[in-house]
Coordinates of C-alpha atoms in Angstrom, one line a residue:
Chain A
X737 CA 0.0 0.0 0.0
X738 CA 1.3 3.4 -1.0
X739 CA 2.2 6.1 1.6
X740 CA 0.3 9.5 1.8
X741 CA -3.0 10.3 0.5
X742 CA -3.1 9.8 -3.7
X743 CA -4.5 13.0 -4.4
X744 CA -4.9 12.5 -8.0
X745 CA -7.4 9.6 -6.8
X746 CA -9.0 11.9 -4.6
X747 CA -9.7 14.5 -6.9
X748 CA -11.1 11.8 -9.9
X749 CA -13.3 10.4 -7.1
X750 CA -14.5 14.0 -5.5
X751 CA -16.1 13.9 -9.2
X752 CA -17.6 10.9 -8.9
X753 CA -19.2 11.8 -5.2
X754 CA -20.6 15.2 -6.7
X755 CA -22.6 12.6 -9.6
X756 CA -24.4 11.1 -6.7
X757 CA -25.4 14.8 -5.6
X758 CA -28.5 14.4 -8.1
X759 CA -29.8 11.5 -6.1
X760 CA -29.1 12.8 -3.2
X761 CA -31.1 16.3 -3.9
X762 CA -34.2 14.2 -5.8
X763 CA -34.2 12.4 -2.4
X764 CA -34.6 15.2 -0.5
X765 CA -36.8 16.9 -2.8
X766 CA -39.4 14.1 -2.9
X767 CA -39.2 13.5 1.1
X768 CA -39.5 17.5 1.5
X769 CA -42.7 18.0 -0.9
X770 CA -44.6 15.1 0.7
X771 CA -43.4 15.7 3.9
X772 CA -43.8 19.4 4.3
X773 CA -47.9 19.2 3.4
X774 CA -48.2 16.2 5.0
X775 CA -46.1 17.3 8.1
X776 CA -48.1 20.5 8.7
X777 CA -51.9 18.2 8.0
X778 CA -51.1 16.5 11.1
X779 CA -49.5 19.3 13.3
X780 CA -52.7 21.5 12.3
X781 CA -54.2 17.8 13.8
X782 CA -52.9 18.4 17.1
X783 CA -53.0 22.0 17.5
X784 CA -56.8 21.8 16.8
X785 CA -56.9 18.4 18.8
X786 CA -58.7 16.6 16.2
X787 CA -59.5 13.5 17.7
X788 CA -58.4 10.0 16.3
X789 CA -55.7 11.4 13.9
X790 CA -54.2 13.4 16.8
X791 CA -53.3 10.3 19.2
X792 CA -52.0 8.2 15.3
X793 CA -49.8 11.4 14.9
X794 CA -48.5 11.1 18.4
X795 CA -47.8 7.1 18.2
X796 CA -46.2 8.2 14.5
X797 CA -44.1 10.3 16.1
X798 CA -42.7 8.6 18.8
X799 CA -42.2 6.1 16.1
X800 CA -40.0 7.6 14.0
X801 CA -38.6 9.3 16.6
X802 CA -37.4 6.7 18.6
X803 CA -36.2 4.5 16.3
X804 CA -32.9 5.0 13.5
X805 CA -33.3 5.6 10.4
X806 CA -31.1 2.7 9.7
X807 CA -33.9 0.2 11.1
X808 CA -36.6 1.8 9.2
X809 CA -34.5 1.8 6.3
X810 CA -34.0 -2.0 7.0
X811 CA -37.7 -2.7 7.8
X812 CA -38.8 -1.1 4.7
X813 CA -36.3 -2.8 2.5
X814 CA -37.3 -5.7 3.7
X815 CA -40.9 -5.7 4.1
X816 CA -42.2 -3.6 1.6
X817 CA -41.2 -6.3 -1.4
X818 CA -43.0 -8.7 0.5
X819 CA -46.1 -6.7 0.7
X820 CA -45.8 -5.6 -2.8
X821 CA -45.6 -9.5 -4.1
X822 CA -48.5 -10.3 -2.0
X823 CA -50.2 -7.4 -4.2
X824 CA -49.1 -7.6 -7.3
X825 CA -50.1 -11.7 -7.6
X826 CA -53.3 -10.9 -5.8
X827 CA -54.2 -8.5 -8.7
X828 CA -52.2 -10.3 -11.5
X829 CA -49.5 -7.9 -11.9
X830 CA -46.5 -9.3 -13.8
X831 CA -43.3 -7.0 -12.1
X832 CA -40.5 -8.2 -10.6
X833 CA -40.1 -6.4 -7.3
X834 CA -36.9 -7.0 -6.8
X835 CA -36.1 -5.0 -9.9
X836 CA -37.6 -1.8 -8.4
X837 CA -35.4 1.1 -7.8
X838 CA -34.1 1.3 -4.6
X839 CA -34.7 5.4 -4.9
X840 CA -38.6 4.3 -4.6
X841 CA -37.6 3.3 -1.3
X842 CA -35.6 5.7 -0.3
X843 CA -38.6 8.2 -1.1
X844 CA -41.1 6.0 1.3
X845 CA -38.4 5.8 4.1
X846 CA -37.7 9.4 4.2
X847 CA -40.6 10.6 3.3
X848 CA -42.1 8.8 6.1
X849 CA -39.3 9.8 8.8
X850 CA -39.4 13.3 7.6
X851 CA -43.2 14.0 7.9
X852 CA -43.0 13.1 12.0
X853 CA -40.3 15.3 12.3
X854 CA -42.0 18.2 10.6
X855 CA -45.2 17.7 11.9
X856 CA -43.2 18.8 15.3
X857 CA -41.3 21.6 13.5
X858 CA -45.3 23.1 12.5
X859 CA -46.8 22.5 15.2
X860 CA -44.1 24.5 17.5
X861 CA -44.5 27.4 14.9
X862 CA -48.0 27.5 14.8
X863 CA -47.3 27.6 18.9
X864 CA -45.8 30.8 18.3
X865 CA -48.6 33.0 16.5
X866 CA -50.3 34.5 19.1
X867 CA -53.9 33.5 19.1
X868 CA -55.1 36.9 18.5
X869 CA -54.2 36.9 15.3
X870 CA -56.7 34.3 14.1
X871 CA -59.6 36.5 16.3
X872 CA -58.2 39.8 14.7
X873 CA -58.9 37.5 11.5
X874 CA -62.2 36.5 11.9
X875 CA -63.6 39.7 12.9
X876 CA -62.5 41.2 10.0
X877 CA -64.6 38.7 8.2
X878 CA -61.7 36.2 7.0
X879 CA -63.2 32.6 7.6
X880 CA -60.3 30.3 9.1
X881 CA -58.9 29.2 6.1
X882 CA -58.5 32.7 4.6
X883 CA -57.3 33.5 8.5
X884 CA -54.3 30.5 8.0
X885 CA -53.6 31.3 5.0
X886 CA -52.6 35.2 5.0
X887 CA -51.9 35.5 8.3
X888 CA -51.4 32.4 10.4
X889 CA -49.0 30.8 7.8
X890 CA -46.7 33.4 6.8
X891 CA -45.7 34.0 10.4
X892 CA -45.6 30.5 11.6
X893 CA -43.6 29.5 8.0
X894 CA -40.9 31.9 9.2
X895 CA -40.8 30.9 13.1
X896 CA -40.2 27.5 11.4
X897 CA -37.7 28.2 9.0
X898 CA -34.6 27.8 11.5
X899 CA -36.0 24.1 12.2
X900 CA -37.0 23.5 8.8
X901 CA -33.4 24.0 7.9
X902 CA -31.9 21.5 10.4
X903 CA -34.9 19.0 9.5
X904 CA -33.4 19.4 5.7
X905 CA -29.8 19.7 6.5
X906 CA -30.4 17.1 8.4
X907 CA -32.0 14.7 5.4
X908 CA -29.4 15.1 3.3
X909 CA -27.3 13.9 5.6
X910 CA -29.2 10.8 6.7
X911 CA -29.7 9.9 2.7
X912 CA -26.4 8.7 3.1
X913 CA -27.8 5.8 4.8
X914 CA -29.6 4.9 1.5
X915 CA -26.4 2.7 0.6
X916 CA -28.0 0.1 2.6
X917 CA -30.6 -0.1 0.2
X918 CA -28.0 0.6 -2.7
X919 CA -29.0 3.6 -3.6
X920 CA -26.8 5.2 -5.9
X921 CA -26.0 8.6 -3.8
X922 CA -23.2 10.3 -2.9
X923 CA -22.0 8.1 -0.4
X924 CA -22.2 4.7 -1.8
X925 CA -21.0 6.2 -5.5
X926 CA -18.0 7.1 -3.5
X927 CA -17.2 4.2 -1.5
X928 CA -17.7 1.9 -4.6
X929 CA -14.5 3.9 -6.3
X930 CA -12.1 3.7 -3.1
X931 CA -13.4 -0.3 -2.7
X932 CA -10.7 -0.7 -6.1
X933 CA -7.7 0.6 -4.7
X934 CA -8.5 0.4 -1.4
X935 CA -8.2 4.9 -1.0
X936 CA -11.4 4.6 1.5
X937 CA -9.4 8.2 3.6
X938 CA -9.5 9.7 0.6
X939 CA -12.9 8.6 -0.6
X940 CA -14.1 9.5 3.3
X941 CA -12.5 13.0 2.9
X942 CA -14.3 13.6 -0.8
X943 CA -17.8 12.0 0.4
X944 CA -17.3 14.8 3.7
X945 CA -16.3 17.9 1.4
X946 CA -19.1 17.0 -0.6
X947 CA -21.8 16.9 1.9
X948 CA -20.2 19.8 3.7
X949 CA -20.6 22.1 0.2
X950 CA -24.3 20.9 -0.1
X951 CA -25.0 21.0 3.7
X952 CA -23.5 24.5 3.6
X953 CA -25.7 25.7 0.3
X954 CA -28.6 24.9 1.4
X955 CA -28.4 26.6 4.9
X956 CA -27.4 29.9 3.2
X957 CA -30.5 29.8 1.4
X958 CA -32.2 28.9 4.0
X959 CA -30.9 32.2 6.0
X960 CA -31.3 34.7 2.9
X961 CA -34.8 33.5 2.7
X962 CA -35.3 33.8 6.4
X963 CA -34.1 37.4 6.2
X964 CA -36.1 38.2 3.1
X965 CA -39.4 36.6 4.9
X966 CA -39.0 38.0 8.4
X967 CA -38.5 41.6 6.8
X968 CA -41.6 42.2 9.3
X969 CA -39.6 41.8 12.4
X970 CA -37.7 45.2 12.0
X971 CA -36.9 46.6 15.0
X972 CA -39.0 50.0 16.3
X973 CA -37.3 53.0 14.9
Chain B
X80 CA -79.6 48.0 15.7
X81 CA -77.7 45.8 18.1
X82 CA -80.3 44.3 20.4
X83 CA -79.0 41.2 22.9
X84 CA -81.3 39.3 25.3
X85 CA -80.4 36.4 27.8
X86 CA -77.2 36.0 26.7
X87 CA -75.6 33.2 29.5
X88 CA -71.9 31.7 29.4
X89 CA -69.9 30.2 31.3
X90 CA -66.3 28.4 31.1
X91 CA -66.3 25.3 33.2
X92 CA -68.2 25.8 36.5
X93 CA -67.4 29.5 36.3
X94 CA -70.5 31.5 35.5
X95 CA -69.4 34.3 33.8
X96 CA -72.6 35.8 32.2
X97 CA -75.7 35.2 34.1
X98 CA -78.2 36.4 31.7
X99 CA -77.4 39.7 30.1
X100 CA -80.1 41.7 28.1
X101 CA -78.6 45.0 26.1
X102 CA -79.9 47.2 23.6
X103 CA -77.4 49.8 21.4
X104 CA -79.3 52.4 19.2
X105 CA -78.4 53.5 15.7
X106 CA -75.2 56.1 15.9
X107 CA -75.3 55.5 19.8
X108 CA -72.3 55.3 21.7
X109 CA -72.5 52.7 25.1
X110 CA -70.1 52.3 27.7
X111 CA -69.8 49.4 29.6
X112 CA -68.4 49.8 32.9
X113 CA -67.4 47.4 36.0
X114 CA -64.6 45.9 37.9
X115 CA -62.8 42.8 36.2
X116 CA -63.9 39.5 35.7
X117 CA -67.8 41.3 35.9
X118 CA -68.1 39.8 32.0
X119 CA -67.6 42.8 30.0
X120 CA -65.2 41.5 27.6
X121 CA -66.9 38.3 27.4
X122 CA -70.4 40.0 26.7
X123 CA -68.2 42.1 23.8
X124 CA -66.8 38.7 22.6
X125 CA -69.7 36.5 22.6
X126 CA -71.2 39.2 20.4
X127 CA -68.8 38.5 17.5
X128 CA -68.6 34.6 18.1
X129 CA -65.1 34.9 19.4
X130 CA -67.2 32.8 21.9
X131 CA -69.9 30.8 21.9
X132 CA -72.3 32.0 24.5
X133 CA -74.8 29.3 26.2
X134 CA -77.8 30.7 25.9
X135 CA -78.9 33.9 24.1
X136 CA -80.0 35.8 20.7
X137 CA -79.1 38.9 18.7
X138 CA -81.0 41.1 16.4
X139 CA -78.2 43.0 14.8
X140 CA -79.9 45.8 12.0
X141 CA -82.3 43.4 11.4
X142 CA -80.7 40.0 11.6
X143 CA -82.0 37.8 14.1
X144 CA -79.7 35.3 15.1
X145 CA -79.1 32.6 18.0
X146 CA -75.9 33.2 19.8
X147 CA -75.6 29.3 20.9
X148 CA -76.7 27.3 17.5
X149 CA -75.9 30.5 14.7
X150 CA -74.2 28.7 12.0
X151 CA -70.9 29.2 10.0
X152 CA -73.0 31.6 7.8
X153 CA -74.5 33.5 9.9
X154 CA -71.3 33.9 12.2
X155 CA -69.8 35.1 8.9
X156 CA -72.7 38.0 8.1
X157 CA -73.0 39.4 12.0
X158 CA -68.8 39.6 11.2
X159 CA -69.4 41.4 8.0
X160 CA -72.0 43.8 10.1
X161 CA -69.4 44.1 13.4
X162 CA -65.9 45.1 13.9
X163 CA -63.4 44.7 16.9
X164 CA -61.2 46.3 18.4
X165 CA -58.6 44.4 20.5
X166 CA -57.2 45.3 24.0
X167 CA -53.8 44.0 22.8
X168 CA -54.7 45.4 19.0
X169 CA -54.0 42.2 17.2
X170 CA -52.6 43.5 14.1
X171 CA -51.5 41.2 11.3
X172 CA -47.8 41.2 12.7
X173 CA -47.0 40.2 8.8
X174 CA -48.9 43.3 7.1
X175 CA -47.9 46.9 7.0
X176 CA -50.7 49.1 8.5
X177 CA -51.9 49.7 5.5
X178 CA -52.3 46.2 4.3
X179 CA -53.3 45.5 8.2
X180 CA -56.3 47.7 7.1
X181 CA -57.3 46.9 3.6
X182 CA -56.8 43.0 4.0
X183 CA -60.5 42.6 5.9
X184 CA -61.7 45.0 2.9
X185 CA -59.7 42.8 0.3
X186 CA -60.6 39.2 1.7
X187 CA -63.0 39.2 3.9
X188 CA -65.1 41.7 1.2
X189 CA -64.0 40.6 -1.8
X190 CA -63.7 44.3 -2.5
X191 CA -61.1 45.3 -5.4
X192 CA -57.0 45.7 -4.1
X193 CA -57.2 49.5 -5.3
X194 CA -60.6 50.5 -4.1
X195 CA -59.5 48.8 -1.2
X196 CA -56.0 50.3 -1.0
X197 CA -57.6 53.7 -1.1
X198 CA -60.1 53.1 1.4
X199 CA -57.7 51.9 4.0
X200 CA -55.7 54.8 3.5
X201 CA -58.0 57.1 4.1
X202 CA -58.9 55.7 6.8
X203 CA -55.3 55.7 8.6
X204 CA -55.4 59.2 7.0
X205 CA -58.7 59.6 9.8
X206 CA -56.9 58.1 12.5
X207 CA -53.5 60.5 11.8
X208 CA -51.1 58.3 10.2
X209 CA -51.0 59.3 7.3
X210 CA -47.1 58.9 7.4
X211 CA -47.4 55.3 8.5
X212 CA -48.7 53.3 5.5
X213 CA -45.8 51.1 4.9
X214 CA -45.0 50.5 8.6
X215 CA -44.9 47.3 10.0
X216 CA -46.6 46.8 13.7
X217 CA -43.0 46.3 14.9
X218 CA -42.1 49.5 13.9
X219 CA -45.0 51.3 15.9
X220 CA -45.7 52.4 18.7
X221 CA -48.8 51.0 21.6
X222 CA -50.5 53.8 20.8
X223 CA -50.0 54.0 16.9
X224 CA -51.0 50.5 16.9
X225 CA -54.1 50.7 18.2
X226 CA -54.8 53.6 16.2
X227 CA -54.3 51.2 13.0
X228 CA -56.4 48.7 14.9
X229 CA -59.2 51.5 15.1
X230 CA -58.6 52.3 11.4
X231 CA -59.5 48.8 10.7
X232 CA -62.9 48.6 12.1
X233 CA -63.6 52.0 10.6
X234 CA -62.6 51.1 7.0
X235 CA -64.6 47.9 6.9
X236 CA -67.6 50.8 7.6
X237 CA -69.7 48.1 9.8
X238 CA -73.3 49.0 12.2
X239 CA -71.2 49.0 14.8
X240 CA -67.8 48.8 16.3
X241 CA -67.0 46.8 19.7
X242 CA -64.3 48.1 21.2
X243 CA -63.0 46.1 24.1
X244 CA -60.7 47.8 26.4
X245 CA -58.4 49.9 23.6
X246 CA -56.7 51.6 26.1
X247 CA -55.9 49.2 28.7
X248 CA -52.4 48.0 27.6
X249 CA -51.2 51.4 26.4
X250 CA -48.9 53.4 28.0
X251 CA -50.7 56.0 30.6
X252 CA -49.0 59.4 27.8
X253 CA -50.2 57.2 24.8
X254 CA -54.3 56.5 25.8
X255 CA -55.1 60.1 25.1
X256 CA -54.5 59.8 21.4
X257 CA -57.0 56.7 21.7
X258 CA -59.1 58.2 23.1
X259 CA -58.8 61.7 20.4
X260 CA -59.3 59.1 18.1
X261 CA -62.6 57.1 19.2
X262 CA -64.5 60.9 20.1
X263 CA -63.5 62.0 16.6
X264 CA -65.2 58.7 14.6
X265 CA -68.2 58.6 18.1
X266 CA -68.6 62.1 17.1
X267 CA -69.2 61.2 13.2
X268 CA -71.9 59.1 14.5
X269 CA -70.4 56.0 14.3
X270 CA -72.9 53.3 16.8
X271 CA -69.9 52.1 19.1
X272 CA -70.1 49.5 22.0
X273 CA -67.1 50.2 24.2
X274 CA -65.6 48.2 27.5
X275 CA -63.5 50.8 29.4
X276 CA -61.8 51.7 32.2
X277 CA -61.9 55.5 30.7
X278 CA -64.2 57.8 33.4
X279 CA -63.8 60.8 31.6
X280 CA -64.8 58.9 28.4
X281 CA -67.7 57.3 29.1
X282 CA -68.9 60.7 30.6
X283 CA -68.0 62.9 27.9
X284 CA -69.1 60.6 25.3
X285 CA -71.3 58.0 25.9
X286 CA -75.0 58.6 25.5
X287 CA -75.7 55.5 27.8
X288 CA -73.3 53.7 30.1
X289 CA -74.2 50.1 31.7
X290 CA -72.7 49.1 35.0
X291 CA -72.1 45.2 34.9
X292 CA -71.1 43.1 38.1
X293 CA -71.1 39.6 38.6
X294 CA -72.2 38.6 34.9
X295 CA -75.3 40.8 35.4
X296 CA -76.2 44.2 34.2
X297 CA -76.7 45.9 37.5
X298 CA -77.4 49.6 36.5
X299 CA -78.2 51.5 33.0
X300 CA -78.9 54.8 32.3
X301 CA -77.5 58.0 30.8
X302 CA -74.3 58.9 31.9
X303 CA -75.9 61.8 34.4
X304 CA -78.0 59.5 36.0
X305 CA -74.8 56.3 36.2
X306 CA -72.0 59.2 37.6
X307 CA -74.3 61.8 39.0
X308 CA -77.3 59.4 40.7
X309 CA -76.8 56.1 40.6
X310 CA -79.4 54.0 42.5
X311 CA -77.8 50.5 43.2
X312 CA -75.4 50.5 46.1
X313 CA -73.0 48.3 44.0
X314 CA -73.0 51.0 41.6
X315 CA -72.1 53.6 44.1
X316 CA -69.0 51.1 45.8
X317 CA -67.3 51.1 42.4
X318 CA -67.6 54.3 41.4
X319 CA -66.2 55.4 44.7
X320 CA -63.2 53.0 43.8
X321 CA -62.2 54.3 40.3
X322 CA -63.7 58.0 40.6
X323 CA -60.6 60.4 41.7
X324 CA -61.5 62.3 44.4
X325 CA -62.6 65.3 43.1
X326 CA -65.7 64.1 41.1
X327 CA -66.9 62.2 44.4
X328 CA -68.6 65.4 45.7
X329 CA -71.0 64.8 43.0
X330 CA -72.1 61.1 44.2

């Protein structure tokens, strides 16, 4: 084995991490646009204690909360196909499940994972607009869905946005662990090039620049657009 | 035009109002006095649905509805008829004043962005903050705040306008501007229901003040008789609390 790091390796595989950035960011994406709807239906649930489908969300929760992502990853991998064959013969479906993309998976997992957690994020923002604000509302003859969504929204979107960040930040990280489904994302792209020549340091430092760049891009836009949306928060002049 | 009768809530086993009958002509301006927890506010609030009262009905310029059983429509048209105006003003902390005013005109009324636009500015114009369109609530002072709250009753031009104590979280240098405010639109003969702790107010302004205690009205009259001869010996107690001393020769 060859002293020092090969740098010419490093720099060929960096490459090869940033192609896995795609799948990475359609992860996200897809987990994001279910999860954020779905995620602030069921903290509008238990803000307005709608029975039933407040207690599921809380079970959910706790779920997904206290268990990895690795395990759910693992269950789903695992149990889903199963489930799917059971369908797909009981309806006389000809596909293969095993030759589903693993991505389709990773969309359920995170998807799933990330709803719980920003079902919390909404409902500790919608916490924050004083209740006021819906009666000021009302009495100006907004029914409550005009009432949420000019006034109760915008405010509790941008008491969010800190959390929202971490909760993305935070997903594109754990899409990382979508190699154990062999999903074709940064990390696993990565390792897969250093498993040759055996340059897993430098394919470890490549796969944490990487993550680092994207991690860092995304909370910058996350903080313009927290400045831009909280323009309202000025301080008295 | 606003005509209430038996109106009964309570929150738990508290009894808050105990059957409450009130009656607010056309261009009048009532004052409704008494020491906290009596049920002003909740009288005020019940009247807009911002609670659901027990028991109790409303005729409001012609619309007869049940407070307990009105439904979402008809909570919708007696809040196209009111306003409110907030202790704590309850602006829309993501609108500028003048969007604070025009957005009940815009969405609630369906009325046109520059008709609407125009009226709201002319109604901040009213209330004298003219220079304050584009601020934000954060950039305003208690008392500029409240005006705005005012200006958005006004604009939406409703029967009547509940106020429920506008001057109680302002700064004691900041009410009188409130208070310049409300004579200016009382005297323009707008028909205004208003829970204060003001004295001088009610006196100078009100054509008929209501003494409540206990979740019942306990005295009502003009505000002559309330201040000058008032019968009921609960009447009397309070007023001898929040008069300062040199109107008490006149009790």
């Amino acid at each position: 084995m060859q002293q020092g790091l090969n740098i010419e390796f490093m720099i060929d595989t960096f490459f090869v991490a940033l192609s896995g950035v795609p799948i990475t960011l359609a992860v996200t994406a897809v987990a994001l646009l279910i999860a954020i709807p779905a995620g602030f239906l069921l903290a509008l649930s238990r803000v307005n204690e709608i029975p039933v489908i407040r207690q599921i969300t809380r079970v959910y929760v706790s779920f997904v909360r206290g268990t990895p992502i690795i395990v759910q990853i693992f269950i789903t991998y695992a149990s889903v196909p199963l489930l799917l064959t059971a369908f797909f013969e009981k309806y006389g479906i000809r596909t293969n499940v095993y030759d589903v993309h693993p991505i389709w998976y990773a969309f359920i997992v995170f998807s799933f994972s990330t709803t719980a957690i920003l079902s919390e994020v909404f409902r500790s923002s919608l916490g924050t607009v004083d209740r006021g604000q819906l009666e000021a509302a009302q009495s100006v003859g907004l029914t409550s869905f005009q009432a949420f969504r000019r006034i109760i929204i915008p405010q509790a979107l941008v008491s969010a946005l800190p959390n929202l960040a971490t909760a993305t930040v935070n997903l594109i990280k754990a899409t990382s662990l979508g190699y154990a489904m062999s999903l074709q994302e940064i990390t696993l792209k990565a390792k897969v090039a250093a498993n040759a020549g055996y340059n897993y340091i430098e394919a470890y430092i490549d796969i944490f620049l990487v993550y680092l760049i994207l991690c860092s891009l995304v909370e910058f836009a996350f903080k313009w657009y927290e400045r831009r949306a909280s323009r309202y928060k000025v301080q008295p002049v | 035009m606003l005509e209430i009768t038996g109106i009964h809530k309570s929150f738990g086993p508290l009894e808050i109002l105990k059957g409450v009958d009130l009656e607010v002509g056309k261009g009048d301006v009532v004052v409704i006095l008494g020491p906290s927890g009596s049920g002003k506010t909740t009288l005020l609030r019940c009247i807009n649905f911002l609670e659901r009262a027990d028991a109790g009905t409303a005729e409001i310029s012609g619309m007869h509805v049940d407070l307990k059983s009105a439904s979402k429509k008809e909570v919708h048209a007696v809040r196209q008829k009111t306003a409110f105006v907030f202790q704590n003003y309850n602006l829309f902390n993501n609108k500028t004043a003048l969007e604070n005013v025009a957005e009940g005109l815009v969405t609630g009324r369906k009325v046109p962005k520059k008709e609407a636009l125009e009226t709201a500015g002319k109604a901040l114009d009213k209330v004298g903050l003219a220079d304050k369109y584009d601020a934000y609530p954060s950039q305003l002072s208690g008392g500029q705040q409240q005006r705005v709250g005012i200006a958005r009753a006004v604009a939406l031009n409703p029967e009547i306008i509940l106020f429920d104590e506008p001057t109680s979280a302002l700064d004691p240098e900041l009410v009188g501007e409130v208070l310049g405010v409300m004579r200016q639109i009382a005297a323009e003969g707008t028909t205004m229901l208003v829970v204060t702790h003001e004295m001088q107010f009610a006196r100078d302004v009100a054509n008929k003040v209501i003494f409540m205690d206990g979740g019942v009205v306990v005295e009502s009259g003009t505000p002559d008789e309330i201040f000058g001869r008032p019968k009921e010996e609960r009447t009397k107690q309070f007023l001898r609390r929040v008069l300062p001393e040199e109107y008490n020769y006149s009790i």
